[in-house]
Every structure is written in structure tokens, then in C-alpha cells.
Amino acid sequence: IKVWDVATGACLQTLQGHSSTVRSVCVSADGSRLYSGSYDNTIKVWDVATGACLQTLQGHAHWVLSVCVSADGSRLFSGSQDNTIKVWDVATGLCVQTLQGHALPVPSVCTSPDESRLFSGSDDRTIKVWDVATGACVQTLEGHTNWVESVCVSADGSRLFSGSLDNTIKVWDVATGACVQTL
């Protein structure tokens, strides 16, 4: 993992520790922690200032394809090739919940701004909306004709965007689940 100075383009440090491809990274809101998901089936928690690996989270049975950290840095969400999403307590390193419902791998996860909802894009061509408090799937969005590789929610939480191998981006109304635009 390379840490870059955006202003200068200089590489500040290289973080090493995964034994296979690093598929996903995300950073805490305060910029102090970096989280990485890898094909070695683990998630690592890094101290950005020192480059030290603070924790290795293990529990997925296959590749970790996506990681997303909560705004307060207390929870981490991971999507995997094992078709599950795990919710991690960052302080303890324990998996506190496993969300199941996708029939194929989960290459992308993101949370709503208020963190009440988790969105997951899957190779099963669907997007699932999860209630973070209960772990229940509250909605399944369908419309893509190929794998959903990326999901991202707007800053106000009203729109969800999904990118797919069907060469489209869909814009979804989060409140209704309706696809309002296909790009």
C-alpha cells in the first residue's frame, strides 16, 4: 500500500504486510487509520503516521474485496468473495455480525451518511440495502444486467450510485428504491 502526498505527488511511505493482492483501502475520518482488504482473506488496520500494522482481522473464508469504515472509526464493513459482508468492532478486532443474502461475491460496500444503512453491490447483479442496527436486508435493488462492482451514496444520503460490468451507472432513489437514471 502506498501513502501519497496529494499536494506534491510524492510517495510518503509503503505499507507492507499482506501476503497477496490488496483489493481495497479506506481511511478513517480523522486520517489516522488506514484499512486494507486483501486476497489473503484478511483486513489490516494501519497507523498512518507510523506505518505500523495495528491489527489483522480474520474471519472471511475468501478474498476481501471491499472495506468501508464508519465515520466514528468504531466499525468496519467488509465485502468478500465468500458472498458475505462482515461488520467488525475495530477496538476489539472481533466480527460482530455476518450479513448473508447475496448469491455471489460482494465487491463493494458503503454506508449512508447517518450510518443507519449499509449498501452492498454484488456479482449476483443486485444491490442490497441493510439495516446496520439489526443486520436485516430491508431492500434489494435490481436492474443491472451484469455484476455490480461499485456502490457509492451521495453526501445527503438521498441517492445511491452503482457501477456495473453492464457498462452502466445507475442512480437510485434511496427512499423508494427506484432507479431514477441510467448513465
PDB file of C-alpha atoms in Angstrom, residues 36-145:
ATOM      1  CA  SER A  36      -6.968  -2.633   3.727  1.00  0.00           C
ATOM      2  CA  GLY A  37      -8.729  -5.705   2.358  1.00  0.00           C
ATOM      3  CA  SER A  38      -6.730  -8.370   0.570  1.00  0.00           C
ATOM      4  CA  TYR A  39      -6.818 -11.561  -1.427  1.00  0.00           C
ATOM      5  CA  ASP A  40      -5.055 -13.112   1.588  1.00  0.00           C
ATOM      6  CA  ASN A  41      -8.574 -13.168   3.196  1.00  0.00           C
ATOM      7  CA  THR A  42      -7.632 -10.574   5.830  1.00  0.00           C
ATOM      8  CA  ILE A  43      -8.180  -6.949   6.699  1.00  0.00           C
ATOM      9  CA  LYS A  44      -5.345  -4.950   8.172  1.00  0.00           C
ATOM     10  CA  VAL A  45      -5.588  -1.834  10.316  1.00  0.00           C
ATOM     11  CA  TRP A  46      -2.649   0.555   9.875  1.00  0.00           C
ATOM     12  CA  ASP A  47      -1.400   3.580  11.804  1.00  0.00           C
ATOM     13  CA  VAL A  48      -0.969   6.178   9.059  1.00  0.00           C
ATOM     14  CA  ALA A  49       1.610   8.239  10.981  1.00  0.00           C
ATOM     15  CA  THR A  50       3.982   5.356  11.703  1.00  0.00           C
ATOM     16  CA  GLY A  51       3.045   2.825   9.012  1.00  0.00           C
ATOM     17  CA  ALA A  52       2.665   0.137  11.682  1.00  0.00           C
ATOM     18  CA  CYS A  53       0.108  -2.625  11.262  1.00  0.00           C
ATOM     19  CA  LEU A  54      -2.027  -2.407  14.413  1.00  0.00           C
ATOM     20  CA  GLN A  55      -4.397  -5.312  13.793  1.00  0.00           C
ATOM     21  CA  THR A  56      -5.140  -8.120  11.386  1.00  0.00           C
ATOM     22  CA  LEU A  57      -8.811  -9.047  11.171  1.00  0.00           C
ATOM     23  CA  GLN A  58      -9.525 -12.615  10.141  1.00  0.00           C
ATOM     24  CA  GLY A  59     -12.856 -14.270   9.502  1.00  0.00           C
ATOM     25  CA  HIS A  60     -13.687 -14.222   5.816  1.00  0.00           C
ATOM     26  CA  ALA A  61     -13.400 -17.586   4.080  1.00  0.00           C
ATOM     27  CA  HIS A  62     -12.239 -15.992   0.842  1.00  0.00           C
ATOM     28  CA  TRP A  63     -10.833 -12.749  -0.624  1.00  0.00           C
ATOM     29  CA  VAL A  64     -11.763  -9.433   0.986  1.00  0.00           C
ATOM     30  CA  LEU A  65     -12.945  -7.277  -1.904  1.00  0.00           C
ATOM     31  CA  SER A  66     -14.135  -4.109  -0.189  1.00  0.00           C
ATOM     32  CA  VAL A  67     -13.703  -2.250   3.098  1.00  0.00           C
ATOM     33  CA  CYS A  68     -15.592   0.761   4.456  1.00  0.00           C
ATOM     34  CA  VAL A  69     -15.101   2.353   7.888  1.00  0.00           C
ATOM     35  CA  SER A  70     -17.765   4.120   9.948  1.00  0.00           C
ATOM     36  CA  ALA A  71     -17.388   7.883  10.424  1.00  0.00           C
ATOM     37  CA  ASP A  72     -16.510   7.473  14.103  1.00  0.00           C
ATOM     38  CA  GLY A  73     -13.999   4.728  13.296  1.00  0.00           C
ATOM     39  CA  SER A  74     -15.621   2.184  15.598  1.00  0.00           C
ATOM     40  CA  ARG A  75     -16.943  -0.204  12.952  1.00  0.00           C
ATOM     41  CA  LEU A  76     -15.601  -1.588   9.739  1.00  0.00           C
ATOM     42  CA  PHE A  77     -17.647  -3.240   6.995  1.00  0.00           C
ATOM     43  CA  SER A  78     -16.144  -5.720   4.545  1.00  0.00           C
ATOM     44  CA  GLY A  79     -17.466  -7.411   1.420  1.00  0.00           C
ATOM     45  CA  SER A  80     -15.973 -10.695   0.305  1.00  0.00           C
ATOM     46  CA  GLN A  81     -15.634 -13.308  -2.391  1.00  0.00           C
ATOM     47  CA  ASP A  82     -17.294 -15.643   0.169  1.00  0.00           C
ATOM     48  CA  ASN A  83     -20.636 -13.859  -0.616  1.00  0.00           C
ATOM     49  CA  THR A  84     -20.856 -12.269   2.854  1.00  0.00           C
ATOM     50  CA  ILE A  85     -20.476  -8.893   4.472  1.00  0.00           C
ATOM     51  CA  LYS A  86     -18.883  -8.714   7.887  1.00  0.00           C
ATOM     52  CA  VAL A  87     -19.263  -5.987  10.484  1.00  0.00           C
ATOM     53  CA  TRP A  88     -16.188  -5.581  12.695  1.00  0.00           C
ATOM     54  CA  ASP A  89     -15.647  -3.882  16.039  1.00  0.00           C
ATOM     55  CA  VAL A  90     -12.402  -2.041  15.328  1.00  0.00           C
ATOM     56  CA  ALA A  91     -11.434  -1.710  19.019  1.00  0.00           C
ATOM     57  CA  THR A  92     -11.579  -5.446  19.676  1.00  0.00           C
ATOM     58  CA  GLY A  93     -10.946  -6.763  16.163  1.00  0.00           C
ATOM     59  CA  LEU A  94     -13.958  -9.050  16.518  1.00  0.00           C
ATOM     60  CA  CYS A  95     -16.544  -9.753  13.853  1.00  0.00           C
ATOM     61  CA  VAL A  96     -19.830  -8.716  15.475  1.00  0.00           C
ATOM     62  CA  GLN A  97     -22.131  -9.588  12.604  1.00  0.00           C
ATOM     63  CA  THR A  98     -22.131 -11.515   9.331  1.00  0.00           C
ATOM     64  CA  LEU A  99     -24.669 -10.413   6.748  1.00  0.00           C
ATOM     65  CA  GLN A 100     -25.802 -13.066   4.308  1.00  0.00           C
ATOM     66  CA  GLY A 101     -28.123 -12.741   1.374  1.00  0.00           C
ATOM     67  CA  HIS A 102     -26.071 -12.280  -1.767  1.00  0.00           C
ATOM     68  CA  ALA A 103     -25.736 -15.329  -4.015  1.00  0.00           C
ATOM     69  CA  LEU A 104     -22.328 -14.266  -5.364  1.00  0.00           C
ATOM     70  CA  PRO A 105     -19.298 -12.191  -4.242  1.00  0.00           C
ATOM     71  CA  VAL A 106     -19.668  -8.704  -2.759  1.00  0.00           C
ATOM     72  CA  PRO A 107     -17.091  -6.387  -4.386  1.00  0.00           C
ATOM     73  CA  SER A 108     -18.410  -3.133  -2.900  1.00  0.00           C
ATOM     74  CA  VAL A 109     -19.888  -1.812   0.346  1.00  0.00           C
ATOM     75  CA  CYS A 110     -20.661   1.711   1.574  1.00  0.00           C
ATOM     76  CA  THR A 111     -22.699   3.284   4.368  1.00  0.00           C
ATOM     77  CA  SER A 112     -25.292   6.027   4.382  1.00  0.00           C
ATOM     78  CA  PRO A 113     -24.106   9.338   5.861  1.00  0.00           C
ATOM     79  CA  ASP A 114     -26.025   8.669   9.087  1.00  0.00           C
ATOM     80  CA  GLU A 115     -24.705   5.074   9.064  1.00  0.00           C
ATOM     81  CA  SER A 116     -28.169   3.599   9.558  1.00  0.00           C
ATOM     82  CA  ARG A 117     -27.949   1.797   6.218  1.00  0.00           C
ATOM     83  CA  LEU A 118     -25.282  -0.268   4.519  1.00  0.00           C
ATOM     84  CA  PHE A 119     -25.340  -0.734   0.750  1.00  0.00           C
ATOM     85  CA  SER A 120     -23.712  -3.701  -0.974  1.00  0.00           C
ATOM     86  CA  GLY A 121     -23.127  -4.346  -4.653  1.00  0.00           C
ATOM     87  CA  SER A 122     -22.754  -7.939  -5.776  1.00  0.00           C
ATOM     88  CA  ASP A 123     -21.795 -10.109  -8.699  1.00  0.00           C
ATOM     89  CA  ASP A 124     -25.344 -11.514  -8.393  1.00  0.00           C
ATOM     90  CA  ARG A 125     -26.400  -8.285 -10.211  1.00  0.00           C
ATOM     91  CA  THR A 126     -28.193  -6.851  -7.182  1.00  0.00           C
ATOM     92  CA  ILE A 127     -27.671  -4.153  -4.609  1.00  0.00           C
ATOM     93  CA  LYS A 128     -28.843  -4.858  -1.094  1.00  0.00           C
ATOM     94  CA  VAL A 129     -29.785  -2.278   1.497  1.00  0.00           C
ATOM     95  CA  TRP A 130     -29.117  -3.408   5.069  1.00  0.00           C
ATOM     96  CA  ASP A 131     -30.292  -2.005   8.388  1.00  0.00           C
ATOM     97  CA  VAL A 132     -26.998  -1.560  10.264  1.00  0.00           C
ATOM     98  CA  ALA A 133     -28.613  -1.864  13.721  1.00  0.00           C
ATOM     99  CA  THR A 134     -30.333  -5.188  13.049  1.00  0.00           C
ATOM    100  CA  GLY A 135     -28.375  -6.640  10.134  1.00  0.00           C
ATOM    101  CA  ALA A 136     -31.622  -7.210   8.229  1.00  0.00           C
ATOM    102  CA  CYS A 137     -31.776  -6.780   4.475  1.00  0.00           C
ATOM    103  CA  VAL A 138     -34.519  -4.181   4.020  1.00  0.00           C
ATOM    104  CA  GLN A 139     -34.435  -3.884   0.246  1.00  0.00           C
ATOM    105  CA  THR A 140     -32.958  -5.488  -2.857  1.00  0.00           C
ATOM    106  CA  LEU A 141     -32.415  -3.256  -5.869  1.00  0.00           C
ATOM    107  CA  GLU A 142     -32.488  -4.940  -9.265  1.00  0.00           C
ATOM    108  CA  GLY A 143     -31.846  -3.562 -12.735  1.00  0.00           C
ATOM    109  CA  HIS A 144     -28.241  -4.216 -13.695  1.00  0.00           C
ATOM    110  CA  THR A 145     -27.668  -6.990 -16.230  1.00  0.00           C
TER     111      THR A 145
END
